[in-house]
Coordinates of C-alpha atoms in Angstrom, one line a residue:
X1 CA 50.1 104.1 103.0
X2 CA 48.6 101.3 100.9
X3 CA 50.2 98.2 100.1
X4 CA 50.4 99.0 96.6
X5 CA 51.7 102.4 97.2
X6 CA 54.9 100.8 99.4
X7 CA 55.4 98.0 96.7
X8 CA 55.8 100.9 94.0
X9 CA 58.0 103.0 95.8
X10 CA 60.5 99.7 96.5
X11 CA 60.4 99.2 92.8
X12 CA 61.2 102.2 91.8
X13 CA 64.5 101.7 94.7
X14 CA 65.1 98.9 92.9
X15 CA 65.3 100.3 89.9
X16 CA 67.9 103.2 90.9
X17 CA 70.1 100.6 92.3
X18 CA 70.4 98.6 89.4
X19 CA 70.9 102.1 87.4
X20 CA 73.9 102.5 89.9
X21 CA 75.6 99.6 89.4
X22 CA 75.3 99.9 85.2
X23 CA 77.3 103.8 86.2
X24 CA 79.6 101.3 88.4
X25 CA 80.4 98.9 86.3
X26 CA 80.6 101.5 83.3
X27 CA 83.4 103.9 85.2
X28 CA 85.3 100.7 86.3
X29 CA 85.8 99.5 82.5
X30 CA 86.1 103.3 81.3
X31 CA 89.0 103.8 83.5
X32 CA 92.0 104.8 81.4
X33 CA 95.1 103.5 83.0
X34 CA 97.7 104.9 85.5
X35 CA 99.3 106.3 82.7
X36 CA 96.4 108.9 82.0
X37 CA 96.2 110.2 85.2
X38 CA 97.7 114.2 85.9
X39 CA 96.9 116.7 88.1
X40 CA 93.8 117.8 87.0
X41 CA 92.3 114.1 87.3
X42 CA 89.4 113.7 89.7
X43 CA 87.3 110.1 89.6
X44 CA 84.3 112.2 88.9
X45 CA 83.0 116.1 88.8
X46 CA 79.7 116.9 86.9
X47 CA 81.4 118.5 83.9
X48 CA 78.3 118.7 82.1
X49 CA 80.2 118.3 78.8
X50 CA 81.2 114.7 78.7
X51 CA 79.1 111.6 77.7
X52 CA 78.4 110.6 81.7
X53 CA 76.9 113.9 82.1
X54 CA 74.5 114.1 79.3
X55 CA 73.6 110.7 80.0
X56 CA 73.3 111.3 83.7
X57 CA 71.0 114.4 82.9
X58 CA 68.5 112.3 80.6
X59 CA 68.3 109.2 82.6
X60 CA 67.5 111.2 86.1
X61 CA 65.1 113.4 83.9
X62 CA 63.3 110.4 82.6
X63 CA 62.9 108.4 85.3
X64 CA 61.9 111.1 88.0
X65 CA 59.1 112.2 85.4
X66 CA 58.5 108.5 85.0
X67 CA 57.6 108.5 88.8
X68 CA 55.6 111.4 88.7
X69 CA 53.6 110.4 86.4
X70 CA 52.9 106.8 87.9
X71 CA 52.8 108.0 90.9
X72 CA 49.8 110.7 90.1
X73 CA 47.9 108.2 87.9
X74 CA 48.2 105.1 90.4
X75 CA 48.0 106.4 93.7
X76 CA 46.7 110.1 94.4
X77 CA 43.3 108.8 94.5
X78 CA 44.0 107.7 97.7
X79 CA 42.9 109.8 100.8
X80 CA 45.7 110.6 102.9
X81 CA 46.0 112.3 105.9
X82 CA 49.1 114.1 107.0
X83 CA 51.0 111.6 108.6
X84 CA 51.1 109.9 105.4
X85 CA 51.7 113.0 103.6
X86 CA 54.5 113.5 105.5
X87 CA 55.7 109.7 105.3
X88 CA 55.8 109.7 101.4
X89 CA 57.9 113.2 101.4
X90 CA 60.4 111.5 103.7
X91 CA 60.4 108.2 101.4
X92 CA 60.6 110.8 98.5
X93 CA 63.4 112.5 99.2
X94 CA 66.4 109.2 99.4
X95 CA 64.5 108.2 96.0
X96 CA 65.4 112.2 94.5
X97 CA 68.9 111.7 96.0
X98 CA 69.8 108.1 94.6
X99 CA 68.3 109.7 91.2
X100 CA 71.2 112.6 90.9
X101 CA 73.7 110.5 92.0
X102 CA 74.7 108.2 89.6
X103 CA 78.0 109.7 89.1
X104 CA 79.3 108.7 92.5
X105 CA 78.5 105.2 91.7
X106 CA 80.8 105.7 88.4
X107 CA 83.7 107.5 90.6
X108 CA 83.3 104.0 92.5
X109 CA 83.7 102.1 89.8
X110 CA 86.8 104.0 88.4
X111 CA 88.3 103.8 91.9
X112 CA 87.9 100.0 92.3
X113 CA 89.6 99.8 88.6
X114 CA 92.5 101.9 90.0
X115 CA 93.0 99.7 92.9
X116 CA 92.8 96.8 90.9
X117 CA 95.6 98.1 88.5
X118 CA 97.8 99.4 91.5
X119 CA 96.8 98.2 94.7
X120 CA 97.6 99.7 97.6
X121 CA 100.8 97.2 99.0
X122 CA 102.1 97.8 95.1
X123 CA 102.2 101.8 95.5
X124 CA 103.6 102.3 99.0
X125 CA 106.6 99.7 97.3
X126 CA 106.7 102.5 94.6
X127 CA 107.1 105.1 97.2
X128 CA 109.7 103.6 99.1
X129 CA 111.3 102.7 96.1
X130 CA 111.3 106.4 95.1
X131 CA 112.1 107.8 98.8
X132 CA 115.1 105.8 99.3
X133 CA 116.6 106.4 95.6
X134 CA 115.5 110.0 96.0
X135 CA 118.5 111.6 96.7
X136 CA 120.4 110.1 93.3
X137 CA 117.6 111.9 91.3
X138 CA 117.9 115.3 91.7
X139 CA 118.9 117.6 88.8
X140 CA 122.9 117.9 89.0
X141 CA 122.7 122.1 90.0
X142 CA 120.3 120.8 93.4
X143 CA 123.8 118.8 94.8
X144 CA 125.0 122.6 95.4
X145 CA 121.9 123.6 97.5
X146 CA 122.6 123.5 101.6
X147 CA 118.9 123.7 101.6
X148 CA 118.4 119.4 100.4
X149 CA 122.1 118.9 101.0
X150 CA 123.5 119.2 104.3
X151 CA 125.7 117.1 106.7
X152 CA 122.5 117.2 109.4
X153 CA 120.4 115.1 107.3
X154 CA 123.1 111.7 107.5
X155 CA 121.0 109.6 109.7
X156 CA 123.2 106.8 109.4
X157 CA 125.4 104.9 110.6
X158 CA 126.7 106.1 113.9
X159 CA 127.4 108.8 115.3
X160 CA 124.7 109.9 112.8
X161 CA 122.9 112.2 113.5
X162 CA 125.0 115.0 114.4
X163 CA 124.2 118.5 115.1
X164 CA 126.4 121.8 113.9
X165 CA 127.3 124.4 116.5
X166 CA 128.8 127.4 114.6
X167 CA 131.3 130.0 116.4
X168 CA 132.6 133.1 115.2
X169 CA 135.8 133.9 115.2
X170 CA 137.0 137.2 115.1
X171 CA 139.9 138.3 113.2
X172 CA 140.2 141.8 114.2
X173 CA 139.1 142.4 117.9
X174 CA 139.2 146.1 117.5
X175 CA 137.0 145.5 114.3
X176 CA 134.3 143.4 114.8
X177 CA 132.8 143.6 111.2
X178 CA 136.1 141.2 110.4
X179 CA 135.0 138.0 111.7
X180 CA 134.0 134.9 109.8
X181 CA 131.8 131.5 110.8
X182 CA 133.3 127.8 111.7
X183 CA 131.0 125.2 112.3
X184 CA 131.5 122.0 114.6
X185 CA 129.2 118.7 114.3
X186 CA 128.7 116.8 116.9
X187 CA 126.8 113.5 118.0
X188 CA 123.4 113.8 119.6
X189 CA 123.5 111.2 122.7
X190 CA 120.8 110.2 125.2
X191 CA 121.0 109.6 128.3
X192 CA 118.4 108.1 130.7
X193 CA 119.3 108.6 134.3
X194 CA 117.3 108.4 137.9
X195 CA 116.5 111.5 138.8
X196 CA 118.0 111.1 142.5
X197 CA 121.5 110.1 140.4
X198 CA 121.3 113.3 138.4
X199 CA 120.8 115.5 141.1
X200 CA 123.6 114.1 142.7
X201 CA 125.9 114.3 139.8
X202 CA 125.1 118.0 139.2
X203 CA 126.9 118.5 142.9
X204 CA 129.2 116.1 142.2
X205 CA 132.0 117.6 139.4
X206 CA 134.1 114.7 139.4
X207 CA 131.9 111.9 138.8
X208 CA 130.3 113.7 135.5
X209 CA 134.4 114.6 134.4
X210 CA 134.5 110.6 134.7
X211 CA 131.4 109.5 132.9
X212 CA 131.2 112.1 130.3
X213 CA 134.9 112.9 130.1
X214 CA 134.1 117.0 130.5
X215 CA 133.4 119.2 133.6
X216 CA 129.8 119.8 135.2
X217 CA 130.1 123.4 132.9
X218 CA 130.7 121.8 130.0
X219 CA 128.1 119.3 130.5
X220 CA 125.3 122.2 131.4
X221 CA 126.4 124.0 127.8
X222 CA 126.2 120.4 126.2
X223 CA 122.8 119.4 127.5
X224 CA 120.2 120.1 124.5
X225 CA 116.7 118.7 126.5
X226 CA 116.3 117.2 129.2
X227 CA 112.7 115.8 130.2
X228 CA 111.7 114.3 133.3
X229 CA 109.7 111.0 133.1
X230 CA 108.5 109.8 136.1
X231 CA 111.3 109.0 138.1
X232 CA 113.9 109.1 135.4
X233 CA 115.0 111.8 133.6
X234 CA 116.1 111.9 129.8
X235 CA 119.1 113.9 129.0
X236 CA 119.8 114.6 124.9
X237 CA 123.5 116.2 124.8
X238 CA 126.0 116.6 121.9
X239 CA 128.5 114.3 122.4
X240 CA 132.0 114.0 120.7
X241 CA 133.0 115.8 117.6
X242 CA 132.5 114.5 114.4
X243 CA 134.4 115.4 110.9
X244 CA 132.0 114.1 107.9
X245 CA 134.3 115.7 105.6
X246 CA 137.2 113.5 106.2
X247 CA 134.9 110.3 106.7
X248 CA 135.2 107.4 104.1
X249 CA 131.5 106.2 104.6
X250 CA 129.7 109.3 104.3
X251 CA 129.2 110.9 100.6
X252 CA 126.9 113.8 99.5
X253 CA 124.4 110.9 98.6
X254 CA 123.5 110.7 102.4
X255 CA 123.0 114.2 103.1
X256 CA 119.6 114.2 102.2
X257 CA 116.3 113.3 104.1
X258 CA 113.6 114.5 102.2
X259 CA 110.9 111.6 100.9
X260 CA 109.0 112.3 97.3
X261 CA 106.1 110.6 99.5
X262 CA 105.5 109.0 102.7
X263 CA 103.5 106.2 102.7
X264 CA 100.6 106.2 104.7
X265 CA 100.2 104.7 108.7
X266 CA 103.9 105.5 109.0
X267 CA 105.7 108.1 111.1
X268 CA 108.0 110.2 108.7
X269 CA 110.6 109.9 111.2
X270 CA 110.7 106.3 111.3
X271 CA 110.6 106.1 106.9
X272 CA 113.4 108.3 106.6
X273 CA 115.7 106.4 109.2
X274 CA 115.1 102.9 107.4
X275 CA 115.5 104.5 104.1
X276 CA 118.7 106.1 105.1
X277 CA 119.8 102.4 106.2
X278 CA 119.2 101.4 103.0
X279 CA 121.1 103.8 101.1
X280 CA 123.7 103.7 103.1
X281 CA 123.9 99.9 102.6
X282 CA 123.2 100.3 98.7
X283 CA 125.9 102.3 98.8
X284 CA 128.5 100.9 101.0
X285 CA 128.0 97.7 102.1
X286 CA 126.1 95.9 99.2
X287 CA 128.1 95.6 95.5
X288 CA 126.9 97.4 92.3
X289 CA 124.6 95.0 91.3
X290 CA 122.2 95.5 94.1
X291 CA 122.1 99.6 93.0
X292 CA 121.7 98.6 89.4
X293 CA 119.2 96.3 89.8
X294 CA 117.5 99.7 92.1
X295 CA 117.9 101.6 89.2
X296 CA 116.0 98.8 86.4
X297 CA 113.1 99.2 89.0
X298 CA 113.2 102.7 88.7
X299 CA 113.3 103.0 85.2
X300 CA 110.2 100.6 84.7
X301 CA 108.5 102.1 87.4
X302 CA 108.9 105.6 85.2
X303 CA 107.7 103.6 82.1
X304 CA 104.9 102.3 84.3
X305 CA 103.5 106.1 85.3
X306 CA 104.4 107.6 82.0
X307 CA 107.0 109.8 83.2
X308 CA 109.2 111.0 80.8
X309 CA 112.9 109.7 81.1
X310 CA 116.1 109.2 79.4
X311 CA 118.1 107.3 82.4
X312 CA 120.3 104.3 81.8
X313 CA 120.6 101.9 84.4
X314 CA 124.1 101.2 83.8
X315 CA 125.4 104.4 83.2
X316 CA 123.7 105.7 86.2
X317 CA 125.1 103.3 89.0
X318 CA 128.5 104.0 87.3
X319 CA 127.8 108.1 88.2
X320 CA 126.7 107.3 91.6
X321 CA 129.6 104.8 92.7
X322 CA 132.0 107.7 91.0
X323 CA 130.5 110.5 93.1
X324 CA 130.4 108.3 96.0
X325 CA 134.4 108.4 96.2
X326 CA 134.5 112.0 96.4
X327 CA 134.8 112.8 93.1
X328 CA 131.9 115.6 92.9
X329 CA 133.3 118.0 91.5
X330 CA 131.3 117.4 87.8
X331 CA 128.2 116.2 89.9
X332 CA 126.5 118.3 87.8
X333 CA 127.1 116.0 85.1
X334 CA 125.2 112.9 86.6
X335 CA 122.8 111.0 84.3
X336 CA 120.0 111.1 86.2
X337 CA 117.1 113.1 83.1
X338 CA 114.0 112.5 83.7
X339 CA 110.8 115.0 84.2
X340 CA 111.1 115.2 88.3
X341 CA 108.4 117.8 88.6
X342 CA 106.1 115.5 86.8
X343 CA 106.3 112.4 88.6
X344 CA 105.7 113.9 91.8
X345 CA 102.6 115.6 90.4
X346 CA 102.2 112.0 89.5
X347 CA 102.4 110.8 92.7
X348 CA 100.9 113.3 94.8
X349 CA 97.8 113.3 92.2
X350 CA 97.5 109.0 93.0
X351 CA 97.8 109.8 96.8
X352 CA 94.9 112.1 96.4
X353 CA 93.3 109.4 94.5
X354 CA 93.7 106.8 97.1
X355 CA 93.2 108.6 100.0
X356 CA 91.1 111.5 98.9
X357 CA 89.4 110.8 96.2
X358 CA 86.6 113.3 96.3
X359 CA 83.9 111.3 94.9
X360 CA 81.8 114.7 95.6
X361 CA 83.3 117.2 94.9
X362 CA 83.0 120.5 96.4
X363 CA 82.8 122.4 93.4
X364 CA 79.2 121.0 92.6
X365 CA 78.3 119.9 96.5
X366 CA 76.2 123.9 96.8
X367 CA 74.2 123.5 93.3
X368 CA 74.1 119.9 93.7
X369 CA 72.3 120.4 96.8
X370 CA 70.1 123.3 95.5
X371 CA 68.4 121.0 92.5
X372 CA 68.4 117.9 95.0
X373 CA 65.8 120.2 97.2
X374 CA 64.5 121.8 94.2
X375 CA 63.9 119.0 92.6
X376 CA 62.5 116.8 95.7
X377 CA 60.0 119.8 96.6
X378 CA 58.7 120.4 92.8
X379 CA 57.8 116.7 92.8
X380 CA 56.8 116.3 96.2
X381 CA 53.8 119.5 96.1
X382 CA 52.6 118.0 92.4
X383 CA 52.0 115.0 94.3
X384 CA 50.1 116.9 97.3
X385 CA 48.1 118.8 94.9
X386 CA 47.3 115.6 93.1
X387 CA 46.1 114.3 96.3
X388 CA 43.8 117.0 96.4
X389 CA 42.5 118.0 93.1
X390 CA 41.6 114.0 92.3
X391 CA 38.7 113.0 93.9
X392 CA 39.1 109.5 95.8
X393 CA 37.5 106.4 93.6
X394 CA 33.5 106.1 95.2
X395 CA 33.1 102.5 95.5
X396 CA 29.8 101.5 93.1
X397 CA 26.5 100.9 94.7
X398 CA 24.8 97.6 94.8
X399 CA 22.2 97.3 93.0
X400 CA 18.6 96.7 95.1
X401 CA 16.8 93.9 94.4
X402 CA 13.5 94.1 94.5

């Protein structure tokens, strides 16, 4: 390749980047707030409707035909042999690509202006925010579902968690179809023993009586894993018997687990444990003012995403600390309206944002793929055909002197 040739083809690399950065800069100061954003948001699909597409279309148009056309009339003159051929269709192709683009670079810019307006450490304190108030949100008919409420979920304090072992009990022996269900809860204890110990406690019946305060029989039926690890093992049994029901500390308000959204890098395991704690102290340990001032958040975190809401601070804590003392028999009457279903779209649509934002997206990734080629190869053969049909400049001849 000439000199020439190479300095053309930079410029015109040039010239793509700096279009890029104009669709950059253009999506980051188009972006319309948090408050816009629903499900059907995505940075950036080719929706061949809007005023990126239309622009997109003409500017690729113009400047690949631009670079046709100089590069036919400038340099395919030039006798090439196939090596170079084939060294300008390679160069070609990146140039074809960076030209149909230019919407990524505006997804980028929308996505930088979204991180800007809510960074990162800023929504995972939203989520948290959410997760550990989540169980004082739900519409007053949910506190009857066993599905989100149930005493399993209490993960704190101790002996939380507990696990429920039902039994039938049979009213009627001669009738079986007469029987009805209790259920039992239980701690869940661990227990990390040498395995040489064990063994010898399994033989020994007295020594488990005296640590565990049950027989060797009971202790088998107790046992719910037990892993060996090297030369311990790890025994998880269900220790003494617990009665939630008739425990001051615990109200319906910890019988729930569930998270609106984990934040990322976190085990869900470890999230719901710490928010538990801090329920559990909201509720119990710390005074009114620290739930209230919970609440504020939440209700200018709602104004923040646009959510539709009705709650009261005020009114609110008073529901909760009411329903906390047992009184839940109008829990259904807690003032907690506000359009659930739409902020979790709300926040599952900015997780997808964050962490899958689909800056290509895969309803255009098979045509887009089909014109880039299409495109490339169009170009590419004009050019060959160029090459060939254009005779190479003869250089003049010197006149003889006689």
């Amino acid at each position: 390749m000439s000199h020439n040739l190479k300095k053309f083809l930079l410029k015109s690399v040039i010239v793509l980047v700096l279009i890029h950065l104009a669709y950059f800069l253009y999506g980051y100061f188009k972006f319309t707030g948090i408050k816009q954003i629903n499900i059907y948001t995505e940075f950036y699909r080719f929706k061949f409707y809007d005023d990126v597409s239309i622009s997109h279309f003409f500017v690729t148009g113009l400047f690949l035909l631009t670079i046709l056309i100089l590069l036919i009339r400038n340099h395919s003159r030039q006798k090439y042999n196939f090596l170079n051929l084939f060294k300008i269709g390679i160069i070609l192709f990146p140039i074809g690509f960076l030209s149909l683009t230019f919407f990524i670079s505006y997804s980028f810019g929308m996505n930088a202006k979204l991180k800007q307006e809510l960074p990162e450490k800023k929504f995972n304190a939203d989520k948290t925010l959410l997760n550990v108030l989540n169980p004082f949100l739900y519409p007053g008919s949910s506190y009857n579902s066993e599905n989100l409420f149930k005493v399993t979920d209490i993960l704190y304090p101790k002996p939380y968690p507990v696990i429920e072992v039902q039994d039938t009990v049979f009213y009627d022996l001669a009738n079986k179809e007469s029987f009805s269900l209790q259920s039992a809860y239980h701690s869940i204890d661990t227990l990390k023993i040498l395995t040489s110990a064990y063994e010898k406690l399994k033989s020994a019946t007295s020594a488990a009586e005296e640590l565990f305060g049950f027989d060797q029989k009971e202790l088998q039926k107790r046992i719910i894993s037990k892993t060996v690890r090297k030369d311990s093992t790890v025994i998880v049994f269900k220790g003494s018997e617990v009665n939630p029901q008739y425990d001051e500390e615990i109200c319906i308000f910890l019988e729930n687990k569930v998270l609106i959204s984990p934040v990322n890098d976190q085990t869900v395991a470890t999230q719901q444990r710490q928010n538990a704690i801090a329920r559990y102290q909201l509720l119990y340990k710390l005074n009114k003012d620290s739930l209230l001032h919970a609440f504020k958040k939440l209700d200018t975190l709602l104004k923040k995403y646009n959510i539709e809401s009705s709650i009261n601070p005020t009114a609110l804590t008073q529901d909760v600390f009411r329903f906390r003392d047992k009184d839940q028999e109008q829990l259904y009457l807690i003032r907690n309206n506000f359009d659930r279903n739409a902020l979790i779209e709300k926040v599952n649509t900015l997780n997808r944002l964050f962490y899958q934002p689909g800056y290509f997206h895969s309803s255009i990734r098979e045509i887009f793929f089909i014109v880039l080629f299409s495109t490339w190869l169009f170009g590419y053969v004009i050019f060959v055909l160029a090459t060939f049909i254009r005779k190479p400049k003869q250089p003049k001849a010197e006149p003889i002197n006689q």
